[in-house]
mmCIF file of C-alpha atoms in Angstrom:
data_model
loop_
_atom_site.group_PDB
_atom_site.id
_atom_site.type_symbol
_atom_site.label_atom_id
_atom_site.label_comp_id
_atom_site.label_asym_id
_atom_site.label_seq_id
_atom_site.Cartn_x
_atom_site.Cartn_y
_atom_site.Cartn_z
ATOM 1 C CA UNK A 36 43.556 -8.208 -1.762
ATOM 2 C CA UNK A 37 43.810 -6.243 1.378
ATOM 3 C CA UNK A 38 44.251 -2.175 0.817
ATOM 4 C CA UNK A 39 42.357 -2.781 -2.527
ATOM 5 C CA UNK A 40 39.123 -1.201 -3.177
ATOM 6 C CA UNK A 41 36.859 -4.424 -4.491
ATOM 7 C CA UNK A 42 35.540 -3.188 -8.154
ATOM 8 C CA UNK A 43 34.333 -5.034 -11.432
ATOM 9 C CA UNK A 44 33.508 -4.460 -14.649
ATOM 10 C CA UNK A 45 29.854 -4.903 -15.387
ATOM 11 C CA UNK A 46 27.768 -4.152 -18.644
ATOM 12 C CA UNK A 47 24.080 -4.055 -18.719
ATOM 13 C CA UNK A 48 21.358 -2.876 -21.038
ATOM 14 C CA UNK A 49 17.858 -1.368 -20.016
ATOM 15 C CA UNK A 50 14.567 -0.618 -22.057
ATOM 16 C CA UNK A 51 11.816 1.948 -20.662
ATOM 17 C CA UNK A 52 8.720 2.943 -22.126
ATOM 18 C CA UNK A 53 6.513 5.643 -20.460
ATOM 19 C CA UNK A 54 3.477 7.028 -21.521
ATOM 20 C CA UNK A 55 1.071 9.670 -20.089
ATOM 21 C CA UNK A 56 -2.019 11.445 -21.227
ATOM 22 C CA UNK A 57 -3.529 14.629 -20.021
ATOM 23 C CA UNK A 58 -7.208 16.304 -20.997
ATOM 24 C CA UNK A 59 -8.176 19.864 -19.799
ATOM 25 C CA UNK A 60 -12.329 19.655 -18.969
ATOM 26 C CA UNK A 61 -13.435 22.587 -18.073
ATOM 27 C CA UNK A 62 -11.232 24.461 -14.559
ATOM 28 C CA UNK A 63 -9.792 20.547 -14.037
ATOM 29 C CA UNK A 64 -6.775 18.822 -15.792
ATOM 30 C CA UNK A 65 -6.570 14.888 -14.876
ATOM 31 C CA UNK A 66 -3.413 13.315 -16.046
ATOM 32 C CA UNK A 67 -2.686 9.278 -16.062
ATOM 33 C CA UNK A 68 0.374 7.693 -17.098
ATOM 34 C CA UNK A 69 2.689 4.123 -16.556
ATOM 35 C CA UNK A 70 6.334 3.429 -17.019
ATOM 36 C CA UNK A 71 7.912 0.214 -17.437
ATOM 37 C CA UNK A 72 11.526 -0.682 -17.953
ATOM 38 C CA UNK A 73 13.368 -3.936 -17.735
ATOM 39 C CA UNK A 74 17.396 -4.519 -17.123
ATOM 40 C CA UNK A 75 19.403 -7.860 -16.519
ATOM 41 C CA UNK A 76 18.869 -7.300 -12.831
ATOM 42 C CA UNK A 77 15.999 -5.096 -12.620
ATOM 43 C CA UNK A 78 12.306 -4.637 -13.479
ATOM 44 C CA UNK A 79 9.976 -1.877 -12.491
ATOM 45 C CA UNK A 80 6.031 -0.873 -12.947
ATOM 46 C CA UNK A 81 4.403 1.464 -12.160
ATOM 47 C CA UNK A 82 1.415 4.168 -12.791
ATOM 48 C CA UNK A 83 0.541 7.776 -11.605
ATOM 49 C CA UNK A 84 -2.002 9.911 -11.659
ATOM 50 C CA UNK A 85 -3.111 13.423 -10.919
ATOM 51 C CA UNK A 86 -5.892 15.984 -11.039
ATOM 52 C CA UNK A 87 -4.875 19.575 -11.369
ATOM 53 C CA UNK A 88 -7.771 22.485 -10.542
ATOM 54 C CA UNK A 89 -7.812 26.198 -12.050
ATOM 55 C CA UNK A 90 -9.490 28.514 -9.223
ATOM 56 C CA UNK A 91 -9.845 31.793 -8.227
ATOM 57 C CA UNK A 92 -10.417 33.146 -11.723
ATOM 58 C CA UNK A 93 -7.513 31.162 -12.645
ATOM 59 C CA UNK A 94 -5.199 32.868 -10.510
ATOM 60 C CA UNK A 95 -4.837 29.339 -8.114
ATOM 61 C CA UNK A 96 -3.908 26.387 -9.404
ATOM 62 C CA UNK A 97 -3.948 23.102 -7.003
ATOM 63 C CA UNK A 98 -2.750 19.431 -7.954
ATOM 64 C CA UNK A 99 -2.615 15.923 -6.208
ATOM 65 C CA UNK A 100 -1.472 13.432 -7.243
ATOM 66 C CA UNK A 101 0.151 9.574 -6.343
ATOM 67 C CA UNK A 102 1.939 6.774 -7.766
ATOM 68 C CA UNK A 103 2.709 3.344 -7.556
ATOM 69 C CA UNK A 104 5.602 1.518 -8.437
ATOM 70 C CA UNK A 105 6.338 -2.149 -8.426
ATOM 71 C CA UNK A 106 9.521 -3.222 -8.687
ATOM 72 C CA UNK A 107 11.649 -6.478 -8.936
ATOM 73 C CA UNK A 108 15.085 -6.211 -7.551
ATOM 74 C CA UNK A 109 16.833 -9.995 -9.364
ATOM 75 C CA UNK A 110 20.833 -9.315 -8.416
ATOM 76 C CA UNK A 111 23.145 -11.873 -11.399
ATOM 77 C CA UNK A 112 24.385 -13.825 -8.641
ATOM 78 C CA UNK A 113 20.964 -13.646 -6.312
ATOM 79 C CA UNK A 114 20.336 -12.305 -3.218
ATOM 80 C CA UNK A 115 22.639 -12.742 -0.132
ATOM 81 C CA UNK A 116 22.725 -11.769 3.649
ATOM 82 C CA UNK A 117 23.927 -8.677 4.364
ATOM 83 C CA UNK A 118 26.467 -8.150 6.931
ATOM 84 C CA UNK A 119 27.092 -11.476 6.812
ATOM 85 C CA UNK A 120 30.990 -13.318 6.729
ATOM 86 C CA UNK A 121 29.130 -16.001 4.453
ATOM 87 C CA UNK A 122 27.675 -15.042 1.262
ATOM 88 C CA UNK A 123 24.690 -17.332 1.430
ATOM 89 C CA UNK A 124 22.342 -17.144 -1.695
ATOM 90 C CA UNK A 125 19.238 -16.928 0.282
ATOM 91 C CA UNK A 126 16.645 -15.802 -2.784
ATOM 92 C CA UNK A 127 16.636 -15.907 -6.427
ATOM 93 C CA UNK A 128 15.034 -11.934 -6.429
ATOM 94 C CA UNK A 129 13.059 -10.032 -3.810
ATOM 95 C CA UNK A 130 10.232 -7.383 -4.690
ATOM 96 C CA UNK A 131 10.554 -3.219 -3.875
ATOM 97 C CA UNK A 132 7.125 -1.231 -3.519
ATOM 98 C CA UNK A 133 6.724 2.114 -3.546
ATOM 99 C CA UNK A 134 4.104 4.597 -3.199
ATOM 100 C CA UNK A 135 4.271 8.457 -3.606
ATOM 101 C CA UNK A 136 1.360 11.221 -3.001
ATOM 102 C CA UNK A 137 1.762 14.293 -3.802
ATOM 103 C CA UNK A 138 -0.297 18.033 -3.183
ATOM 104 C CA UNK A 139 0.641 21.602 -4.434
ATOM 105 C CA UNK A 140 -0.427 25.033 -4.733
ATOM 106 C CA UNK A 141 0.839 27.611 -7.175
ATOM 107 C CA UNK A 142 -0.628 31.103 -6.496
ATOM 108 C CA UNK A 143 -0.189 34.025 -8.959
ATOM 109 C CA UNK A 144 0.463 36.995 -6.675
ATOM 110 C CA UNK A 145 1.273 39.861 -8.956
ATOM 111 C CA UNK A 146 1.456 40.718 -12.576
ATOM 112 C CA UNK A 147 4.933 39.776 -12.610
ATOM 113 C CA UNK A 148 5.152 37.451 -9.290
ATOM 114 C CA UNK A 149 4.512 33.979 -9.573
ATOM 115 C CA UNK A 150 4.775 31.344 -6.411
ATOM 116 C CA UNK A 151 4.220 27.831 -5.817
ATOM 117 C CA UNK A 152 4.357 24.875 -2.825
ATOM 118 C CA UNK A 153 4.795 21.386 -2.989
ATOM 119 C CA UNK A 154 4.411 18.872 -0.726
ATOM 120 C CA UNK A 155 5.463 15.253 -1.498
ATOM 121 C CA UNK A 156 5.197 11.931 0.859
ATOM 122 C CA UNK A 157 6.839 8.547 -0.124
ATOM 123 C CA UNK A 158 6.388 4.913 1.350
ATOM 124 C CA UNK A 159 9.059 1.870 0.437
ATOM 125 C CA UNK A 160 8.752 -1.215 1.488
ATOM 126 C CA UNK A 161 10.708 -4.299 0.086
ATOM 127 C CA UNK A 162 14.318 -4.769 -0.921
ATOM 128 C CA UNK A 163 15.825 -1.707 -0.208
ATOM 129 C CA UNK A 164 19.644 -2.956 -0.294
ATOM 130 C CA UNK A 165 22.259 -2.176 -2.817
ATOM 131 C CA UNK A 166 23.069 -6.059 -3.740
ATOM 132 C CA UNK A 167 26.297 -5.066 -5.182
ATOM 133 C CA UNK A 168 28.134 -2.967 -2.211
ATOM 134 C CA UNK A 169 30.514 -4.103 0.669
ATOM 135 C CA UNK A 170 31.596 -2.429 3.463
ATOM 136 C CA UNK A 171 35.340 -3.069 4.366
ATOM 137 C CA UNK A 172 36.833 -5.085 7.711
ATOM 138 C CA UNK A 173 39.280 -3.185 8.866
ATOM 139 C CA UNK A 174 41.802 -3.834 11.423
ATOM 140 C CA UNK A 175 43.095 -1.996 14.271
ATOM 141 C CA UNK A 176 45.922 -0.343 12.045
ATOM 142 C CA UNK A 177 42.936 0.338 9.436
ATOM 143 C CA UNK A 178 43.995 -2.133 6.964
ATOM 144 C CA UNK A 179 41.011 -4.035 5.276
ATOM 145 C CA UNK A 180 40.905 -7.718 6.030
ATOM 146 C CA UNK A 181 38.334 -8.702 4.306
ATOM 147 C CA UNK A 182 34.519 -7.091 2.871
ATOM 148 C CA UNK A 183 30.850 -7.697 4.111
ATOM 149 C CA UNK A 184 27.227 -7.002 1.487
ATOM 150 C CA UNK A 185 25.276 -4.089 3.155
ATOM 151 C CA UNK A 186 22.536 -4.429 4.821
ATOM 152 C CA UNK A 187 19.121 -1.815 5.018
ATOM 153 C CA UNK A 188 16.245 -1.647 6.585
ATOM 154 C CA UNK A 189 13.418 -2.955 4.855
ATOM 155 C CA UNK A 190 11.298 0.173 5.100
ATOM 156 C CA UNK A 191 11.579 3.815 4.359
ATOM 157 C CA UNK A 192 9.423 6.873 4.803
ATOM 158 C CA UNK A 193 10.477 9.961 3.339
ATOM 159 C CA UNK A 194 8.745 13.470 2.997
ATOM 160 C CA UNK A 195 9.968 16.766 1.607
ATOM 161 C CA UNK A 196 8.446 20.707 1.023
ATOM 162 C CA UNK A 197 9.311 22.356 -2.169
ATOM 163 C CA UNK A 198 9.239 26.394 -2.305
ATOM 164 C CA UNK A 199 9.136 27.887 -6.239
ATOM 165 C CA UNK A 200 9.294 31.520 -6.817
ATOM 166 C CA UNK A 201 9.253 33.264 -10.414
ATOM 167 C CA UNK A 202 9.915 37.303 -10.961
ATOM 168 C CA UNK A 203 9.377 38.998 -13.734
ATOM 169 C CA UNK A 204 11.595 41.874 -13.410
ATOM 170 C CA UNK A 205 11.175 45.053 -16.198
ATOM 171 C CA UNK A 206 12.784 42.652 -18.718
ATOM 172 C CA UNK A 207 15.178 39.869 -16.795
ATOM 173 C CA UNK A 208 13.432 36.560 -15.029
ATOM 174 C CA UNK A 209 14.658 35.354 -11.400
ATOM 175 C CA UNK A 210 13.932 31.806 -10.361
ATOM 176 C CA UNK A 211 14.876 29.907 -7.226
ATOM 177 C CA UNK A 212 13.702 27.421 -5.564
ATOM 178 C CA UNK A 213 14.240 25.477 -1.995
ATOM 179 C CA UNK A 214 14.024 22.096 -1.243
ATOM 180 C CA UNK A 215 14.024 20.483 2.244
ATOM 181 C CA UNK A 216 13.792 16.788 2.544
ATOM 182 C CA UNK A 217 13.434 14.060 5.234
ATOM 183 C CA UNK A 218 13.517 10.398 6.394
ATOM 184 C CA UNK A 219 13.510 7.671 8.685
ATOM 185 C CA UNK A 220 16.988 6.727 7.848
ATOM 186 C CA UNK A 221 17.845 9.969 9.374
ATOM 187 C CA UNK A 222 19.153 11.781 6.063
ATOM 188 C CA UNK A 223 18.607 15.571 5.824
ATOM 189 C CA UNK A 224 19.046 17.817 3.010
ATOM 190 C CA UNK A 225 18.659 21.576 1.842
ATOM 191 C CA UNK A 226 18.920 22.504 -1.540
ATOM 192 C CA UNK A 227 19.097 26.071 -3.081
ATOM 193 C CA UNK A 228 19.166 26.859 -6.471
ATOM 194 C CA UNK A 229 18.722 30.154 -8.651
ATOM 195 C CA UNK A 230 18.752 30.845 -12.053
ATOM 196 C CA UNK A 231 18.899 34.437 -14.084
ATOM 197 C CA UNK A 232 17.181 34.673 -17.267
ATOM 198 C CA UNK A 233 18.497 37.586 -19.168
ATOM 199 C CA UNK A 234 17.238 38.364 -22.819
ATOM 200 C CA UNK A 235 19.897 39.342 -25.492
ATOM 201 C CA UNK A 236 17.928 41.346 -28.045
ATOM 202 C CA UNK A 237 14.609 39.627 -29.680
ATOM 203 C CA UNK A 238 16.324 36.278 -30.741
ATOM 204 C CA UNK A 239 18.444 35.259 -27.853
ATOM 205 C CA UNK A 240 18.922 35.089 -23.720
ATOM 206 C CA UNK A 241 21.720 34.130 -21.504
ATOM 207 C CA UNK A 242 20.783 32.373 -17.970
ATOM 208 C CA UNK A 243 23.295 31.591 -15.589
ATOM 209 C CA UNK A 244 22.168 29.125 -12.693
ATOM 210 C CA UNK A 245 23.862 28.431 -9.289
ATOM 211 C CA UNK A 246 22.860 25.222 -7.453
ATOM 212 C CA UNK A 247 23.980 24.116 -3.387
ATOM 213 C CA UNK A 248 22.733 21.266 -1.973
ATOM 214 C CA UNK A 249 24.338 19.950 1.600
ATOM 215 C CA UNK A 250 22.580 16.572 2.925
ATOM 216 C CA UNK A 251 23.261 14.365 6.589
ATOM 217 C CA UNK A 252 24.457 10.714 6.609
ATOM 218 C CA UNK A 253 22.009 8.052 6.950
ATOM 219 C CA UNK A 254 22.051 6.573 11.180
ATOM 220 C CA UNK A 255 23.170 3.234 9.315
ATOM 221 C CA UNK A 256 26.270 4.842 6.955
ATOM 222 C CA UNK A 257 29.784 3.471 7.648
ATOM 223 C CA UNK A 258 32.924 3.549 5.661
ATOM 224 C CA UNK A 259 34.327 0.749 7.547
ATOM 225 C CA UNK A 260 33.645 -1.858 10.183
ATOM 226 C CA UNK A 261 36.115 -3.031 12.949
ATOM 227 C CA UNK A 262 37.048 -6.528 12.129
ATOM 228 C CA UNK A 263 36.191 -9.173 15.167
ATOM 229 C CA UNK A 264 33.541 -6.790 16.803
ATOM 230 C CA UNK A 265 29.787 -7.092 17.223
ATOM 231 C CA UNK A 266 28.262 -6.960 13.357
ATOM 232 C CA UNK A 267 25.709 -4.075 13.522
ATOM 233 C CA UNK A 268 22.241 -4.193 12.344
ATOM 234 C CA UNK A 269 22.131 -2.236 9.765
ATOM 235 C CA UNK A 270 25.448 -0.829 7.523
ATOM 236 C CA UNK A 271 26.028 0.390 4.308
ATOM 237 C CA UNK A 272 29.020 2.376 2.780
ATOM 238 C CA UNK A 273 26.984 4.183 0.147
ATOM 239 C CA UNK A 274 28.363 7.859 -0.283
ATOM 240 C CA UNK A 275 24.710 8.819 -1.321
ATOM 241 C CA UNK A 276 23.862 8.016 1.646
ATOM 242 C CA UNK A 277 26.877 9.542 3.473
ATOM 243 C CA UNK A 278 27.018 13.468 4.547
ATOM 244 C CA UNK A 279 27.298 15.186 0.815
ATOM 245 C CA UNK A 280 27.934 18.928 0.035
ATOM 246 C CA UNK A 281 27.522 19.846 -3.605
ATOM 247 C CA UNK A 282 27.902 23.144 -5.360
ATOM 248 C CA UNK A 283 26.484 24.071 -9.116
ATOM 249 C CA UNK A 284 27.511 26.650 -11.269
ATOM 250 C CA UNK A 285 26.236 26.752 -14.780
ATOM 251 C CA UNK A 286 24.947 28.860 -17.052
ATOM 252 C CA UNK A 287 22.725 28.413 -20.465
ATOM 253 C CA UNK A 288 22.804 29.929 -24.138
ATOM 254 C CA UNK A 289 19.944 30.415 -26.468
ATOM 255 C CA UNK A 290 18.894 31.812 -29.720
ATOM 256 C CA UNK A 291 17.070 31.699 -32.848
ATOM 257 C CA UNK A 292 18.388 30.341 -36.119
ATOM 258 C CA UNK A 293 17.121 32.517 -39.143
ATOM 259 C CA UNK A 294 15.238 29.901 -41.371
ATOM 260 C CA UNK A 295 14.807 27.369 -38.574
ATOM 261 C CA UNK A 296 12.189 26.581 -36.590
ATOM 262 C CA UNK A 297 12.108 26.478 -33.024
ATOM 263 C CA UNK A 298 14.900 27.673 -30.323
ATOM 264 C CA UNK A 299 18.120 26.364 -29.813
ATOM 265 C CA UNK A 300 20.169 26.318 -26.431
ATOM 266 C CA UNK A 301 23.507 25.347 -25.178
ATOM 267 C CA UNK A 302 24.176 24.581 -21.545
ATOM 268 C CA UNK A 303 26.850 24.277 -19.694
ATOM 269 C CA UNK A 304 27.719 22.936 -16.064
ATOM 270 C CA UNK A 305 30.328 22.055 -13.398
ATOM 271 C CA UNK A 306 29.445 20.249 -10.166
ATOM 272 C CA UNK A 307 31.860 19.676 -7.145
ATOM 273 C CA UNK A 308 30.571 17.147 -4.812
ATOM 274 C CA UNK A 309 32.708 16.022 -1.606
ATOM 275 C CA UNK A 310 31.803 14.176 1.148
ATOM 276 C CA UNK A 311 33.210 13.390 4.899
ATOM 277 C CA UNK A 312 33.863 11.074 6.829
ATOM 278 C CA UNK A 313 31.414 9.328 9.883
ATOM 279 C CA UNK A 314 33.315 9.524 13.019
ATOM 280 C CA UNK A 315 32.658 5.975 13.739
ATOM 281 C CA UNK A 316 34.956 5.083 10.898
ATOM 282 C CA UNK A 317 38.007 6.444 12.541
ATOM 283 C CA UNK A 318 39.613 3.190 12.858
ATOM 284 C CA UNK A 319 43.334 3.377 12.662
ATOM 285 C CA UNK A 320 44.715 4.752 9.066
ATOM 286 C CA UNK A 321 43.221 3.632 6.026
ATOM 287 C CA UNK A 322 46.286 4.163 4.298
ATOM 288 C CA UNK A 323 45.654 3.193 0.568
ATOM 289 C CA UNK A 324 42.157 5.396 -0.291
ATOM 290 C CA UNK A 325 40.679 8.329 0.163
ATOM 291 C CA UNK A 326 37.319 7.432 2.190
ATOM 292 C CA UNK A 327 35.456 10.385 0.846
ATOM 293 C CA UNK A 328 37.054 11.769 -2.194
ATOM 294 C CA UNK A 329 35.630 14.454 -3.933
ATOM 295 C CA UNK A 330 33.674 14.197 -7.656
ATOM 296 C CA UNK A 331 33.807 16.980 -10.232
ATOM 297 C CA UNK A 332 31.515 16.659 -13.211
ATOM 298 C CA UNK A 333 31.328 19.064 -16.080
ATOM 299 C CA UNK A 334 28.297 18.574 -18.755
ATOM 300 C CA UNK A 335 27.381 20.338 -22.130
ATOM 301 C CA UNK A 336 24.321 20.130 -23.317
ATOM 302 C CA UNK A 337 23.034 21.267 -27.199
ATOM 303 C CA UNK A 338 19.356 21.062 -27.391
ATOM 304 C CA UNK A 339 16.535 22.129 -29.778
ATOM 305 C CA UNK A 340 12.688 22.714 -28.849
ATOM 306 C CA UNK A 341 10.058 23.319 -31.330
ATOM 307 C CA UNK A 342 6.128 23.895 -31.425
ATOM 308 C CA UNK A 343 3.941 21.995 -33.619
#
C-alpha cells in the first residue's frame, strides 16, 4: 500500500565448508585454501592462495596473495529487470565473479614497535544487483505510488591501503589501525580503530577498543525516484551503499581459570550507525518513514582459546 515500507518474511538455510593448509619451508610460508557454501538462492566457490617470505634476518615479512570466487546468484522468484515498471522474469540465475590480489609488508622496527602495510585490489564482474530491493515512486507530495527492483552496474573495481601499528609500551599494548578504501561506484571510506591492551596481574588483561568508520554514497544511491520522470540508469536504495557514519566503543575481559586450560575472554560492544539522506531524494515529504534511521547494535561475546 502506498506510505508502507514493502517487507517479507523470508527463511533460508546455508552450509559452508572452508579449508586451508599452510607449510613453513625454509624463510617461505605458501598457504592454499577453498570455500564453498550453498543457500536456497545462492552458491559460491572459490580458492586462494598466498606465499608469505621471512627476510632481513626475519625482521621483514612480505605476502601476496589472490583469490577467486565463483558465484551463482539464483533469486526464488528469478531474475527480473531492474528499474523496470514490469517485473519481467528475464533469467532463471545469473553468475558473479570475483577476483582479489593482495601484497603486504610488515616491518619490525624496534624491540617493542611493530608495523605493517597492506594493499588489496578486487575485480567483480557478473550479477552485482540485490534481487530482493526496490526503490520507491514517489510523488510530488513524496507519497510512494508504487516500487521499482534496483538496478547496478555489472562491474566493480575496488582497491583499498591498510596501515597496522603495534606498541609495546613498558607493560600495556597499543594497536590501531587505518583503513582507506575505494571504487568505481564512487564509495569512499576511512576507518580508524584502536585498541588498549592492559594486563591485570599474571592471569588477566582488560582491552578497551574504539572503532569510527565514515563512508560516501555510491553515484547510483537513491532513496526515492520521482514517479513519471526519466528512469535512470542505474539506482539502488541500499543504505550500505548510502553515506554511513559508524562509531564503536567496546572493550574486552580476560583471564585464566585455575585448573583449566587455555584463556577465557568476554567482550563487549555497542555500535551506532546513522546514515543521511542524498539530496536528490528531496522530493516533497516522505511522511510515513524515516529515510535514514539510525541502527544501534550491542554484542557480548564469551569465548575460550586453547593450545594443543
Amino acid at each position: 500500500p502506498a506510505d508502507a515500507l514493502p517487507t517479507s518474511t523470508f527463511k533460508d538455510n546455508r552450509g559452508a565448508l572452508d579449508l586451508a593448509w599452510a607449510r613453513p619451508v625454509g624463510r617461505f610460508t605458501p598457504t592454499v585454501g577453498g570455500h564453498f557454501s550453498l543457500e536456497q538462492d545462492y552458491r559460491s566457490f572459490g580458492l586462494q592462495g598466498s606465499l608469505a617470505a621471512d627476510l632481513n634476518q626475519k625482521l621483514t615479512t612480505v605476502i601476496v596473495g589472490g583469490s577467486r570466487d565463483q558465484d551463482r546468484v539464483t533469486p526464488l522468484h528469478g531474475i527480473v529487470n531492474g528499474l523496470s515498471l514490469r517485473d519481467t522474469v528475464v533469467a532463471d540465475s545469473r553468475d558473479k565473479h570475483v577476483t582479489t590480489a593482495l601484497i603486504g609488508v610488515t616491518q619490525v622496527l624496534t624491540r617493542r614497535w611493530l608495523m605493517g602495510v597492506n594493499l588489496s585490489r578486487t575485480w567483480e564482474d557478473g550479477y552485482l544487483t540485490e534481487p530482493y530491493k526496490v526503490l520507491s515512486m514517489l510523488d510530488s507530495t513524496g507519497t510512494q505510488v508504487e516500487t521499482v527492483r534496483e538496478k547496478r552496474p555489472g562491474t566493480r573495481r575496488r582497491w583499498s591501503v591498510q596501515v597496522n601499528s603495534a606498541y609495546h609500551l613498558t607493560r600495556d599494548v597499543l594497536s590501531w589501525s587505518y583503513r582507506h578504501y575505494e571504487d568505481d561506484w564512487q564509495v569512499r571510506s576511512n576507518t580508524y580503530d584502536v585498541r588498549y591492551r592492559m594486563p591485570q596481574g599474571e592471569d588477566a588483561w582488560f582491552e578497551p577498543h574504539v572503532r569510527v568508520y565514515a563512508q560516501s554514497a555510491a553515484s547510483f544511491f537513491r532513496q526515492g525516484l520521482r514517479a513519471g520522470a526519466p528512469l535512470p540508469d542505474y539506482g539502488s536504495a541500499d543504505l550500505r551503499l548510502g553515506a554511513l557514519r559508524t562509531f564503536t566503543l567496546g572493550a574486552t575481559y580476560g583471564f585464566k581459570v585455575s585448573g583449566s586450560p587455555g584463556d577465557w575472554y568476554v567482550r563487549a560492544e555497542f555500535m551506532r550507525q546513522s546514515g543521511t539522506s542524498h539530496p536528490a531524494d528531496a522530493i516533497g515529504i516522505q511522511r510515513t518513514f524515516n529515510q535514514a534511521p539510525s541502527l544501534n547494535v550491542a554484542s557480548l561475546v564469551v569465548g575460550w582459546t586453547f593450545e594443543r
